[in-house]
Tab-separated table of C-alpha atoms and ligand atoms in Angstrom:
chain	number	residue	atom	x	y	z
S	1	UNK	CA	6.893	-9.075	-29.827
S	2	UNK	CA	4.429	-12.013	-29.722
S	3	UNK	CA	1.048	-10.852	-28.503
S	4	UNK	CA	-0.322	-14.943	-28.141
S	5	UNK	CA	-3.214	-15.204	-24.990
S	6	UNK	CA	-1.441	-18.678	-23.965
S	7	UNK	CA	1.883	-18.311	-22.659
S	8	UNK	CA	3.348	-21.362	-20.777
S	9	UNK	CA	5.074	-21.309	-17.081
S	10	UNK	CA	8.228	-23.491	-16.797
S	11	UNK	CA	7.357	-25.483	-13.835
S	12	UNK	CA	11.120	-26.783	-13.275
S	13	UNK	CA	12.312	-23.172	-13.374
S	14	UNK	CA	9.646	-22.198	-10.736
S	15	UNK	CA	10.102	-25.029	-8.743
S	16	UNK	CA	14.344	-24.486	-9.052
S	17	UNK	CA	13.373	-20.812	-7.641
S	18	UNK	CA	11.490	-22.442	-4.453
S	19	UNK	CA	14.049	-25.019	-3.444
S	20	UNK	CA	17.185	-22.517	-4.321
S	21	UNK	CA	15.898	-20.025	-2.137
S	22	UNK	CA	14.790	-21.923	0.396
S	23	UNK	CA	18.259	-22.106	1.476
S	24	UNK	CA	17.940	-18.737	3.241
S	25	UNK	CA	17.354	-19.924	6.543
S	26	UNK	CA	16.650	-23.346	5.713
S	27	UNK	CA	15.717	-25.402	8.488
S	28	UNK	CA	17.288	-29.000	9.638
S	29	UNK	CA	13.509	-30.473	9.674
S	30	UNK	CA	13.051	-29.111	6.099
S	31	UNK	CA	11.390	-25.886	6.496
S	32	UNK	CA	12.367	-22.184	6.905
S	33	UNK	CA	13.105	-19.898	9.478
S	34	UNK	CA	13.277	-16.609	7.459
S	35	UNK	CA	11.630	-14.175	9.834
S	36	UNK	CA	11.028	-10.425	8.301
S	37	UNK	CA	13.847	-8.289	8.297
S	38	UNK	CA	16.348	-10.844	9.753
S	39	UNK	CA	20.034	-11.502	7.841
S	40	UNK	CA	17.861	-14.084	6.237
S	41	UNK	CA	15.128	-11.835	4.702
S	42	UNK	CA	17.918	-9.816	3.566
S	43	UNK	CA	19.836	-12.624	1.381
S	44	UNK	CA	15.838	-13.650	-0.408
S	45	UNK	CA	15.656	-9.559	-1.081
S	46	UNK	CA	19.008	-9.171	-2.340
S	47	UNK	CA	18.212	-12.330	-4.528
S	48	UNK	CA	14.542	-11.344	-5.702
S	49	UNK	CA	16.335	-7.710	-6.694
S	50	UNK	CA	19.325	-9.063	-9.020
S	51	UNK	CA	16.419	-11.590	-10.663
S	52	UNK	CA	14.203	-8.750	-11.337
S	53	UNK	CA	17.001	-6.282	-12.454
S	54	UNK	CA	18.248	-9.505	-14.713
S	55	UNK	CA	14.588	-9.692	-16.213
S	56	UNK	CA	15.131	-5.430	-16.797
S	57	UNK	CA	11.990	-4.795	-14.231
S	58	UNK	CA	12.957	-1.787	-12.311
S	59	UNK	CA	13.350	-2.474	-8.478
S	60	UNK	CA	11.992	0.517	-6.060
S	61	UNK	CA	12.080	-0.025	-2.248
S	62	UNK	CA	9.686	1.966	-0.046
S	63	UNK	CA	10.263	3.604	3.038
S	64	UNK	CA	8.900	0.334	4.882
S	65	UNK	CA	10.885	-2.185	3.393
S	66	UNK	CA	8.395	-3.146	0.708
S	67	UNK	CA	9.573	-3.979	-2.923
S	68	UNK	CA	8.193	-3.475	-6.468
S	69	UNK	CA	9.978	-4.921	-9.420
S	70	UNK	CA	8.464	-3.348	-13.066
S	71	UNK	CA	8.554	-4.407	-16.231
S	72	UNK	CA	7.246	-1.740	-18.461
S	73	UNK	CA	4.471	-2.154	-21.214
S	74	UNK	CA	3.476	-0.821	-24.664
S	75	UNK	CA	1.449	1.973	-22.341
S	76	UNK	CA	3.318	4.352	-20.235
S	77	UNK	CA	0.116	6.105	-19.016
S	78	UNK	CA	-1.351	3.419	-17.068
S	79	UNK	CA	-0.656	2.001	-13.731
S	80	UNK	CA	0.953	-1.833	-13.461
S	81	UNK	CA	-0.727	-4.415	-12.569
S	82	UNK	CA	1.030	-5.611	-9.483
S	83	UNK	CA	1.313	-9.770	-8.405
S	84	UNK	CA	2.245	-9.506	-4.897
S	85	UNK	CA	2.786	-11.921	-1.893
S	86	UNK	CA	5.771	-12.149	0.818
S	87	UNK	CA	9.316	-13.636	1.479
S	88	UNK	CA	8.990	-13.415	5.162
S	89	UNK	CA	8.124	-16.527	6.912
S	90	UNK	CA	7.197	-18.011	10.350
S	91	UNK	CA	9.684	-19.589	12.843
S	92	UNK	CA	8.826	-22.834	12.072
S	93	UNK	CA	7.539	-22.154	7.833
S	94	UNK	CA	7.265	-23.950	5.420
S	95	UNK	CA	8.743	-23.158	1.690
S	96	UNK	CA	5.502	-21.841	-0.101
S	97	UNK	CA	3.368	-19.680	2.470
S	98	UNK	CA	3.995	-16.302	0.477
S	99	UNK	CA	6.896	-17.263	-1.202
S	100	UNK	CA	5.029	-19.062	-3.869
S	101	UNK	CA	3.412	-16.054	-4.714
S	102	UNK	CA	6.201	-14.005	-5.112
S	103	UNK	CA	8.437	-16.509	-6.901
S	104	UNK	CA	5.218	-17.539	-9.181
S	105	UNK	CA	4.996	-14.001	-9.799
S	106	UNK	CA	8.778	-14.144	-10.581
S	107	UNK	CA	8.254	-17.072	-12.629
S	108	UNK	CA	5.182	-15.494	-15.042
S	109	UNK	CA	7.526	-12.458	-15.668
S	110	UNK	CA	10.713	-14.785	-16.918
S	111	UNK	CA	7.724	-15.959	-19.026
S	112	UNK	CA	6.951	-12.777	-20.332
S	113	UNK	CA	10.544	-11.756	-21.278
S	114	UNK	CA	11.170	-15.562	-22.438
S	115	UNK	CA	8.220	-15.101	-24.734
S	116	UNK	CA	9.189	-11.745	-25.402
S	117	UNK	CA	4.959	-10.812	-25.187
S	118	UNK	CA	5.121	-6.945	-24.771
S	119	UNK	CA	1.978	-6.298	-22.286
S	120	UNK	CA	-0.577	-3.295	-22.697
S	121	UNK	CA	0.244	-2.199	-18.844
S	122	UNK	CA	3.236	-2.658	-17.176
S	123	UNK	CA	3.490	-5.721	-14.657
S	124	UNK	CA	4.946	-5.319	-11.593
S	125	UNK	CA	5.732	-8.302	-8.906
S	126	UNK	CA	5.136	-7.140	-5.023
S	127	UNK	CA	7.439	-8.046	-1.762
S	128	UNK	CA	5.459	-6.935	1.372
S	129	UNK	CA	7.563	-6.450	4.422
S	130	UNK	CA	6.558	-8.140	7.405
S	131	UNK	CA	3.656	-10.056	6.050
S	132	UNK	CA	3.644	-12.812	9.313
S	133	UNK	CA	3.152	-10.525	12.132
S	134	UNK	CA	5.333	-13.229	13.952
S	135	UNK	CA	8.621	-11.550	14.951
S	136	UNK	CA	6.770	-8.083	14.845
S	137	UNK	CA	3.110	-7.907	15.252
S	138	UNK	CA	0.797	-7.240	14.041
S	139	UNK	CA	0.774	-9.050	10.674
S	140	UNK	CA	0.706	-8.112	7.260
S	141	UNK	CA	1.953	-4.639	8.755
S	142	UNK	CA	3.833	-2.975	5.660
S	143	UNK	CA	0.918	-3.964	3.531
S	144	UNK	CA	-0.954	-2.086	6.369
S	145	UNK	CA	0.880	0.721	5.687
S	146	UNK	CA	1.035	0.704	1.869
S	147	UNK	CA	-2.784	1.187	2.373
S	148	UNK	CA	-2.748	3.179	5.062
S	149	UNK	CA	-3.987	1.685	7.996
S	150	UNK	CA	-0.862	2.095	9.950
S	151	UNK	CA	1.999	4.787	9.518
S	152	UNK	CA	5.489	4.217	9.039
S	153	UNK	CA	6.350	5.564	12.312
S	154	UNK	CA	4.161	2.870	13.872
S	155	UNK	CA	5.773	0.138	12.000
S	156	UNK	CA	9.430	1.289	12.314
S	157	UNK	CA	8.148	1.736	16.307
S	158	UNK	CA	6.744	-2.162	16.560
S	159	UNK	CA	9.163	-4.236	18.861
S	160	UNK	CA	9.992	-8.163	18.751
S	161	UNK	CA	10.109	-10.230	22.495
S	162	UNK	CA	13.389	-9.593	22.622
S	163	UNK	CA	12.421	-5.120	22.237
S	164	UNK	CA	14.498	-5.098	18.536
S	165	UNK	CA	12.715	-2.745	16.553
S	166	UNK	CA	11.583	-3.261	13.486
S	167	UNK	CA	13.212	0.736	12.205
S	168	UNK	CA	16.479	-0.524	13.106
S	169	UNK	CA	16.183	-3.602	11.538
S	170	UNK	CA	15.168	-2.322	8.278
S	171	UNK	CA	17.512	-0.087	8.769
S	172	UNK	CA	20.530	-2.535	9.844
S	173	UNK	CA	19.545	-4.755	6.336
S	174	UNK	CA	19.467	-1.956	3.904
S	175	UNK	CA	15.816	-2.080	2.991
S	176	UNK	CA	14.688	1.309	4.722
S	177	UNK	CA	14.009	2.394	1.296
S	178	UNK	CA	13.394	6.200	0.090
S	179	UNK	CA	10.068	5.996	-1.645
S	180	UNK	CA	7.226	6.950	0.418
S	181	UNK	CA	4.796	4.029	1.813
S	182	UNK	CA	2.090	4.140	-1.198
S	183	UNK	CA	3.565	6.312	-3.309
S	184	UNK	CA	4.096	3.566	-5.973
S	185	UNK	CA	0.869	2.864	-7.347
S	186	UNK	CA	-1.103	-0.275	-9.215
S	187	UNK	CA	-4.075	-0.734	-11.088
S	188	UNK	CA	-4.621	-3.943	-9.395
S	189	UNK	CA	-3.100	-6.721	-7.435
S	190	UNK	CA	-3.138	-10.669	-7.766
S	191	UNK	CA	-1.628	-12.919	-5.106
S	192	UNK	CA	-0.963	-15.859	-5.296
S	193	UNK	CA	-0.815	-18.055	-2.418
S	194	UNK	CA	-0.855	-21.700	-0.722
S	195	UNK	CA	-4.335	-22.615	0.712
S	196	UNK	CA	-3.177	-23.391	4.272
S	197	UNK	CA	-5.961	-25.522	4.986
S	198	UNK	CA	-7.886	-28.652	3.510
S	199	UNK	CA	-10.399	-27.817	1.340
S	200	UNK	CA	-8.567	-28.034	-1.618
S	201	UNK	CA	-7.224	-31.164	-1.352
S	202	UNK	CA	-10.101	-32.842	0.096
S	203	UNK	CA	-11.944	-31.873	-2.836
S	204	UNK	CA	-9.459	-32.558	-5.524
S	205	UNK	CA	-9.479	-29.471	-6.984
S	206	UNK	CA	-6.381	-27.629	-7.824
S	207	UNK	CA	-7.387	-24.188	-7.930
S	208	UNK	CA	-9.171	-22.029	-5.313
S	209	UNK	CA	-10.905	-18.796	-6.539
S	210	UNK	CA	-10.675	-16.523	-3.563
S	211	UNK	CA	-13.628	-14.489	-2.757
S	212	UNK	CA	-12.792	-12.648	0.233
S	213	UNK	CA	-10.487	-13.156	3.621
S	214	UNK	CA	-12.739	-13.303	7.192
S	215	UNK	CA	-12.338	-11.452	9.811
S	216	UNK	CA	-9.488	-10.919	12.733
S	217	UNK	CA	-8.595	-9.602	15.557
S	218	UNK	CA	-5.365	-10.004	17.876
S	219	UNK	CA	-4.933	-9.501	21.703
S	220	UNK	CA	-2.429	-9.033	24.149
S	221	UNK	CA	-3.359	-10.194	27.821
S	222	UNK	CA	-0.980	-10.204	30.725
S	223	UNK	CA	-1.776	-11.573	34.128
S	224	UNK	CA	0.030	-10.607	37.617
S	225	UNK	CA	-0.511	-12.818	40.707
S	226	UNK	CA	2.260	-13.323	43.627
S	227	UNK	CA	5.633	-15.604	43.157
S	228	UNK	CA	5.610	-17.785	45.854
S	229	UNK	CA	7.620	-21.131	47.313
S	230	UNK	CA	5.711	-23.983	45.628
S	231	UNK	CA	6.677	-26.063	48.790
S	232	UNK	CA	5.331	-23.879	51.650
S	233	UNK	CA	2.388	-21.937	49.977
S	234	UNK	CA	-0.728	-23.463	50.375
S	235	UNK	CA	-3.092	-24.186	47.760
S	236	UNK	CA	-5.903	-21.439	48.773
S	237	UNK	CA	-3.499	-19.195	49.534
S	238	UNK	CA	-1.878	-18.419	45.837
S	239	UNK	CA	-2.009	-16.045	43.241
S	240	UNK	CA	-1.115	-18.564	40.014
S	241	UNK	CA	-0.714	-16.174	37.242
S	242	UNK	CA	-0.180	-19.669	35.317
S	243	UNK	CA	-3.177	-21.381	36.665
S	244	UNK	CA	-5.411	-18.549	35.076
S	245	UNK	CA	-4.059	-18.426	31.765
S	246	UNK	CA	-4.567	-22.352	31.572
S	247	UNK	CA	-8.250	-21.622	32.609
S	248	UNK	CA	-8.566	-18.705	30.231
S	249	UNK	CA	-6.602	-20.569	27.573
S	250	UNK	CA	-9.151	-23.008	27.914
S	251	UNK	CA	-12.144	-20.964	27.764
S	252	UNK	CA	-10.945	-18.892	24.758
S	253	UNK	CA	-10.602	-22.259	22.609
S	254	UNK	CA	-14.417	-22.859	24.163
S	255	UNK	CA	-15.374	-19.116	22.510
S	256	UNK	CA	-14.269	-20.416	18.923
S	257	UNK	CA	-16.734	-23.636	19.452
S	258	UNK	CA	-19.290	-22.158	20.432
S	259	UNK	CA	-19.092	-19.868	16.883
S	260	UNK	CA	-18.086	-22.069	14.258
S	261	UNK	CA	-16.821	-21.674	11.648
S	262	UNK	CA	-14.967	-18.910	13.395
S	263	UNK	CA	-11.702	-19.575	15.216
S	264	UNK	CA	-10.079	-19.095	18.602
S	265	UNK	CA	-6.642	-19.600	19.454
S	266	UNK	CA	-3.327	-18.541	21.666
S	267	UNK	CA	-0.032	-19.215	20.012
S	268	UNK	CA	2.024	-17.299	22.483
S	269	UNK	CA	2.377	-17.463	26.144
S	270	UNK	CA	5.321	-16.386	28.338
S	271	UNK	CA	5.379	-17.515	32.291
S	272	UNK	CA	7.531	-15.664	34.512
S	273	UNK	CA	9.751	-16.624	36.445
S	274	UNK	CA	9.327	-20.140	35.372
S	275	UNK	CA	11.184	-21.895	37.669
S	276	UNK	CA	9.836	-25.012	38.955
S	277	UNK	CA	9.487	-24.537	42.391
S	278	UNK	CA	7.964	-20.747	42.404
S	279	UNK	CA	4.725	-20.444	41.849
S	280	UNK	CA	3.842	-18.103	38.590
S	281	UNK	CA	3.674	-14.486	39.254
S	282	UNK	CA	3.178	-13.184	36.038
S	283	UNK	CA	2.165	-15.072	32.995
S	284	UNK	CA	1.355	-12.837	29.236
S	285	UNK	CA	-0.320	-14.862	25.976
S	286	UNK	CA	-1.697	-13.711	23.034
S	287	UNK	CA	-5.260	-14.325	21.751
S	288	UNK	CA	-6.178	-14.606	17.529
S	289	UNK	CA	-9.724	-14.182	17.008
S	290	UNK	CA	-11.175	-14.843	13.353
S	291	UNK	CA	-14.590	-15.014	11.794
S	292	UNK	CA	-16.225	-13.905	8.635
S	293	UNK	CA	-18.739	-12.020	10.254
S	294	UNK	CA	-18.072	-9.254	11.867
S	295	UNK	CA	-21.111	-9.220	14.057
S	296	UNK	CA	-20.370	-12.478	15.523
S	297	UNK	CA	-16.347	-11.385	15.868
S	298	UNK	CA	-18.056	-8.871	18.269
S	299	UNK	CA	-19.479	-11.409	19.923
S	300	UNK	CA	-16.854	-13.556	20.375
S	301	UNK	CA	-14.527	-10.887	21.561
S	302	UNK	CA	-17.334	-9.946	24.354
S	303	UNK	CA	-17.815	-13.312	25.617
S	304	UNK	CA	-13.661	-14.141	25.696
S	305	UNK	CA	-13.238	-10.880	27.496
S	306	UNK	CA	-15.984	-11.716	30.324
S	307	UNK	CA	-14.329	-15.071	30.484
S	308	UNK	CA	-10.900	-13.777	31.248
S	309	UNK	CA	-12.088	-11.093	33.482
S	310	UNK	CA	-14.319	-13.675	35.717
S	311	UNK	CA	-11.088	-16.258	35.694
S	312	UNK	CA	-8.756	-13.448	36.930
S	313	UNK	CA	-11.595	-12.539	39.706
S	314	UNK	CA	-11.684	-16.164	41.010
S	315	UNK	CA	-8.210	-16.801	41.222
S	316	UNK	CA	-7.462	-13.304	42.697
S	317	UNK	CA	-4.874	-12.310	40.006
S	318	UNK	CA	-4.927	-8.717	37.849
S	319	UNK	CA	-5.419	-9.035	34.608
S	320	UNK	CA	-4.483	-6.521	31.602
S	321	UNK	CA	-6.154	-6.812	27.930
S	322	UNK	CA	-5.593	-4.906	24.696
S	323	UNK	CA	-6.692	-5.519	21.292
S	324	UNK	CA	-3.602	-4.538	19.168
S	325	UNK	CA	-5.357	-5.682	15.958
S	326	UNK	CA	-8.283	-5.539	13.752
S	327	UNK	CA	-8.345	-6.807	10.474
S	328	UNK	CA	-11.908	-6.477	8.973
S	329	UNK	CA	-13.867	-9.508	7.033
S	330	UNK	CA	-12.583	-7.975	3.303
S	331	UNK	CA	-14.752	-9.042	-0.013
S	332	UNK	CA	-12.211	-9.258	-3.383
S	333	UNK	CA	-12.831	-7.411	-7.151
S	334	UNK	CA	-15.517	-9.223	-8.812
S	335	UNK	CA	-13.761	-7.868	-12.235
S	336	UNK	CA	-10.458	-9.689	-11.142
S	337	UNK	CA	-12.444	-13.010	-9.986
S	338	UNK	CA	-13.822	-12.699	-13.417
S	339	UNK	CA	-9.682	-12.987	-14.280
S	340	UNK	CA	-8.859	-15.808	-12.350
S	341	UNK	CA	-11.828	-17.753	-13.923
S	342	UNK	CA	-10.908	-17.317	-17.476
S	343	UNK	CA	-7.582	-18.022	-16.012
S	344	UNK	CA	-8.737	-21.414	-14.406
S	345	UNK	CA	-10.428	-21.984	-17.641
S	346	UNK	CA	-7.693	-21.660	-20.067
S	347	UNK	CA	-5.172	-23.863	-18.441
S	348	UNK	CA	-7.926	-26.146	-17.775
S	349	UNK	CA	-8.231	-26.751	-13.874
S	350	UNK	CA	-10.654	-27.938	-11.708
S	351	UNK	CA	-11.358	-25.031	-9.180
S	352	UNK	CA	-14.053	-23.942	-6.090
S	353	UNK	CA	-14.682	-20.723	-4.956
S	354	UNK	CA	-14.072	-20.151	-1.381
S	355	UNK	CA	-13.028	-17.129	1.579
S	356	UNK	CA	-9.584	-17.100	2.905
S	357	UNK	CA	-9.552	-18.152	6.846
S	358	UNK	CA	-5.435	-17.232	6.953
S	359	UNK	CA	-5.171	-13.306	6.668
S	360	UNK	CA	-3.012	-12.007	3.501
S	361	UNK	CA	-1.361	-8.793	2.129
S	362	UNK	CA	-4.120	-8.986	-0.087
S	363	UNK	CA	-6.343	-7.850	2.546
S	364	UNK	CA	-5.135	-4.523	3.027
S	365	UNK	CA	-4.342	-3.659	-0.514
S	366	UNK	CA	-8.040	-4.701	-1.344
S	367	UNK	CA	-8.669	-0.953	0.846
S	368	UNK	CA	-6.801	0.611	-2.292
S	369	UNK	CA	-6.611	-1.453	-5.426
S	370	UNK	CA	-8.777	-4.010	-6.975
S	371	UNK	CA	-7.330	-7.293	-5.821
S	372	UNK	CA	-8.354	-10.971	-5.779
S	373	UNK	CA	-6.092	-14.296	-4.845
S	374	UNK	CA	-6.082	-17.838	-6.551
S	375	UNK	CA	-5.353	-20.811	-3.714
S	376	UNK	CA	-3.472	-23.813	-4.707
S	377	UNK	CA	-3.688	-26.909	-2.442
S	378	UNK	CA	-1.415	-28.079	0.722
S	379	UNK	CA	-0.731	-31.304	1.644
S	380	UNK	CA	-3.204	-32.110	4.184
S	381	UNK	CA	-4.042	-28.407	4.910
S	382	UNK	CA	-0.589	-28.290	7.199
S	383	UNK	CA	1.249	-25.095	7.345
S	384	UNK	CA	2.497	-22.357	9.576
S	385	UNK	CA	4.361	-25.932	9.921
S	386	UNK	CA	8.047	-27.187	8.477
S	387	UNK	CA	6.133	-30.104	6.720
S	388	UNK	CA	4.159	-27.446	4.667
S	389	UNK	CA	4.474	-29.362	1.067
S	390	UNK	CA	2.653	-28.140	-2.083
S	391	UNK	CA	3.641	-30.321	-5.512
S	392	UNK	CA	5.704	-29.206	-8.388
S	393	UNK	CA	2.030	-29.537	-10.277
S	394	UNK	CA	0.529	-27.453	-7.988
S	395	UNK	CA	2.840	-25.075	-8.011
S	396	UNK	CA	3.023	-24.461	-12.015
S	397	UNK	CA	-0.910	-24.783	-12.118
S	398	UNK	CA	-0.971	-21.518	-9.609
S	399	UNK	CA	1.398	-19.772	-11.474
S	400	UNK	CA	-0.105	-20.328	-14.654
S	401	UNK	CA	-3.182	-19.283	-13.613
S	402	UNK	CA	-1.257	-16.128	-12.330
S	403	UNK	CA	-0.456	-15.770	-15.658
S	404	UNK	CA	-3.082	-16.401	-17.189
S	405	UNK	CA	-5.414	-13.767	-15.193
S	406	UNK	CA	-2.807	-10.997	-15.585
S	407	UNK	CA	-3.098	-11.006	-18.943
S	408	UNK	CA	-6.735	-11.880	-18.900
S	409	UNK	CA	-7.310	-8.567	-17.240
S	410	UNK	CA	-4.498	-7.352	-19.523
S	411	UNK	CA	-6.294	-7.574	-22.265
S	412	UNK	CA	-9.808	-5.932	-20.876
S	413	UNK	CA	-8.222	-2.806	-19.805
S	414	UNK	CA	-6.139	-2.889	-23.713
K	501	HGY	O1	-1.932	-14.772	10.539
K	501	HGY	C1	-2.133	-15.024	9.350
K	501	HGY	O2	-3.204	-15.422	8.995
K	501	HGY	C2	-1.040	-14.836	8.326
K	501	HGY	O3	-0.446	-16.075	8.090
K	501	HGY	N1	-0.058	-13.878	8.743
K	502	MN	MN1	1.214	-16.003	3.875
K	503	MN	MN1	1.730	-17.221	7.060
C-alpha cells in the first residue's frame, strides 16, 4: 500500500465517464434529459453501482433512493468521509450539473484503488435522489431527508404535473432501498460541482472555494378568473387569470431588482384552458426566491406577496399562494475549506472564494456533517441549459482537488 500525499486523477478516464454516461437520456441538442427516478436515472444508478462494486466499495441504497458506495480504510472505527453530488438532471441539463461530482468522486476512488493508497477512514462517494426539485419539488429533497428536514413519507408523497408519485417511482425503478434515510453515517462530505454562473470564468480562475450557499425559498401561486369568448367579452368586463400572472410575473422579476444581489424568478406557469379564443380562467406559476440574507429574503417575500395580492384585486381574479420551500442561507466547515485550500494548493490552481447562488445537496447535509464544495468554471456561466460545457481541464482540476482535500483531511483526522 503506497501512503504518497500526491496521487494523480486520469483526466481521460474521468472525462470517458462523463461522455459514456451521458448517453442516458442524451438529448438531440447535446444535453440530458435524465430527470430523478425516470428509466433514465435508473440505467446512470445501475451503472454507478457495478463501477463501485468493480472498485470493491460496498453499495447501500436508502429507503429514499439515495446511494453510498464504500471503500473501506486501515480504520474500521471511524465514519467515511463521503464525496457526494447527484445523477439527476433538469429537462433541458447539461452533462456536468451534479454529475461531475459524482463521477469526479468516482474518478478519485479508481485513483485510490489504481494507486492502491490504503486511506486512514473509509471513503465513500454519495448519489442523492432527487437533487433538481424539477420533476418533483421541492429540490434537493432526499438530501432533505438524509438530514432530516423532510420525512420519507413526504418525499415518497411529492407528485410530478402529471400526479406520478415519486414512492411509486422509486419503487417502479428498484431504488426504494431498505436502509433507513440517515442511518448511514459520514464524518464529512465534499461535493464537487460546476459553478453555474460566471464568476469563475470571468476571473480566470479554475477553482472556486465554496463558503456557503444563499438563501431560498419556492412558491406555488394559482389564479382563478372566468373563461370567457375572446370575441364577445368586453375588455372591462373579464376576469384574465393570464393577464395577472403577466402583471405579477412582472412585478416579481421587479422584487429581485430592487434587492440585488438576490434573485427573483418564475420558471413554471400553466394557463388553462389555453385555447386561443377563451379568455384564461385559471392560470398557476411558480415563484424561486434567493438571497444570502435571510432578513432581506423576508423582505422580498413580503413585498412579492403584496404585489400579487394588489394585481389579483385590480383585475378581479382569486388568487391562492403557498410557500412549499425554505432553504436557509447555509455557511460550510471552516476545517474542510481549510481542505480544499491545501487541495487548491497542491495541484497548483488559481482559485477565489465565493457563496453558492444555485442550491446543492450540500446544503442540507451541512445540518448534519461537516461539508464544504470546490466550484469549477462553466462556459459562460450557462447551465440548467443543454449548452452547459465545462473542459476536460476543468474537469480533472476539480477532481483533483477532490482528491486532494479528501486526503488532506485524511490525513488530519490520521
Ligand atoms: O435549484 C437549484 O438551485 C438546484 O439546481 N436544484
Ligand atoms: Mn446540481
Ligand atoms: Mn441543477
Amino acid at each position: 500500500m503506497t501512503s504518497k500525499t500526491n496521487l494523480t486523477i486520469n483526466p481521460q478516464r474521468l472525462w470517458d465517464a462523463l461522455m459514456e454516461t451521458a448517453q442516458y437520456g442524451a438529448t438531440p441538442k447535446g444535453g440530458i434529459k435524465r430527470l430523478t427516478v425516470s428509466d433514465e436515472d435508473k440505467k446512470v444508478r445501475d451503472w454507478f453501482k457495478r463501477e463501485c462494486e468493480k472498485l470493491g466499495c460496498t453499495v447501500q441504497v436508502d429507503e429514499v433512493g439515495n446511494m453510498f458506495a464504500t471503500r473501506s480504510g486501515r480504520r474500521k472505527d471511524v465514519a467515511p468521509i463521503a464525496m457526494g453530488s447527484h445523477l439527476d438532471t433538469q429537462p433541458t441539463g447539461g452533462k456536468f450539473d451534479g454529475v461531475l461530482g459524482v463521477l469526479g468522486a468516482l474518478e478519485a476512488m479508481r485513483t485510490l484503488v489504481d494507486m492502491g493508497y490504503e486511506t486512514n477512514a473509509p471513503v465513500m462517494i454519495v448519489n442523492w435522489t432527487n437533487e433538481e426539485g424539477s420533476r418533483f419539488a421541492p429540490a434537493m429533497l432526499c438530501s432533505g431527508v438524509y438530514a432530516g428536514v423532510f420525512t420519507p413519507e413526504f418525499a415518497y408523497s411529492r407528485e410530478d404535473r402529471q400526479a406520478i408519485k415519486l414512492g411509486d417511482e422509486l419503487e417502479r425503478i428498484g431504488y426504494k432501498g431498505k436502509e433507513k434515510a440517515g442511518a448511514i453515517k459520514f464524518q464529512a462530505m465534499f461535493e464537487l460541482h460546476i459553478e453555474q454562473g460566471p464568476i469563475l470564468e470571468a476571473e480566470s480562475k479554475m477553482i472556486g472555494v465554496v463558503t456557503g450557499v444563499q438563501g431560498m425559498r419556492w412558491y406555488e401561486v394559482t389564479l382563478k378568473g372566468q373563461e370567457s369568448h375572446t370575441g364577445a367579452t368586453p375588455m372591462g368586463l373579464r376576469k384574465n387569470a393570464l393577464l395577472g400572472a403577466a402583471r405579477m410575473i412582472d412585478a416579481i422579476n421587479t422584487v429581485g431588482l430592487n434587492h440585488l444581489p438576490g434573485v427573483a424568478s418564475v420558471g413554471l406557469i400553466e394557463n388553462r384552458p389555453n385555447s386561443r379564443n377563451v379568455v384564461p380562467g385559471e392560470a398557476f406559476f411558480t415563484v424561486d426566491l434567493r438571497h444570502p440574507d435571510e432578513g432581506v429574503l423576508d423582505l422580498m417575500e413580503k413585498e412579492y406577496q403584496e404585489a400579487i395580492a394588489r394585481i389579483a384585486d385590480e383585475l378581479r381574479i382569486t388568487m391562492e399562494e403557498k410557500r412549499i420551500w425554505k432553504s436557509p442561507a447555509v455557511k460550510f466547515a471552516p476545517e474542510l475549506i481549510t481542505c480544499v485550500r491545501e487541495g487548491v494548493k497542491l495541484a497548483g490552481f488559481q482559485s477565489r472564494d465565493m457563496a453558492s447562488g444555485a442550491g446543492h445537496d450540500a446544503a442540507y447535509i451541512a445540518r448534519v456533517a461537516p461539508t464544504t464544495m470546490i466550484f469549477v468554471p462553466c462556459l459562460n456561466g450557462i447551465s440548467h441549459n443543454e449548452e452547459e460545457s465545462t473542459t476536460f481541464d476543468e474537469c480533472a482540476a476539480g477532481a483533483q482537488v477532490l482528491l486532494n482535500a479528501v486526503l488532506a483531511h485524511d490525513r488530519s483526522q490520521a
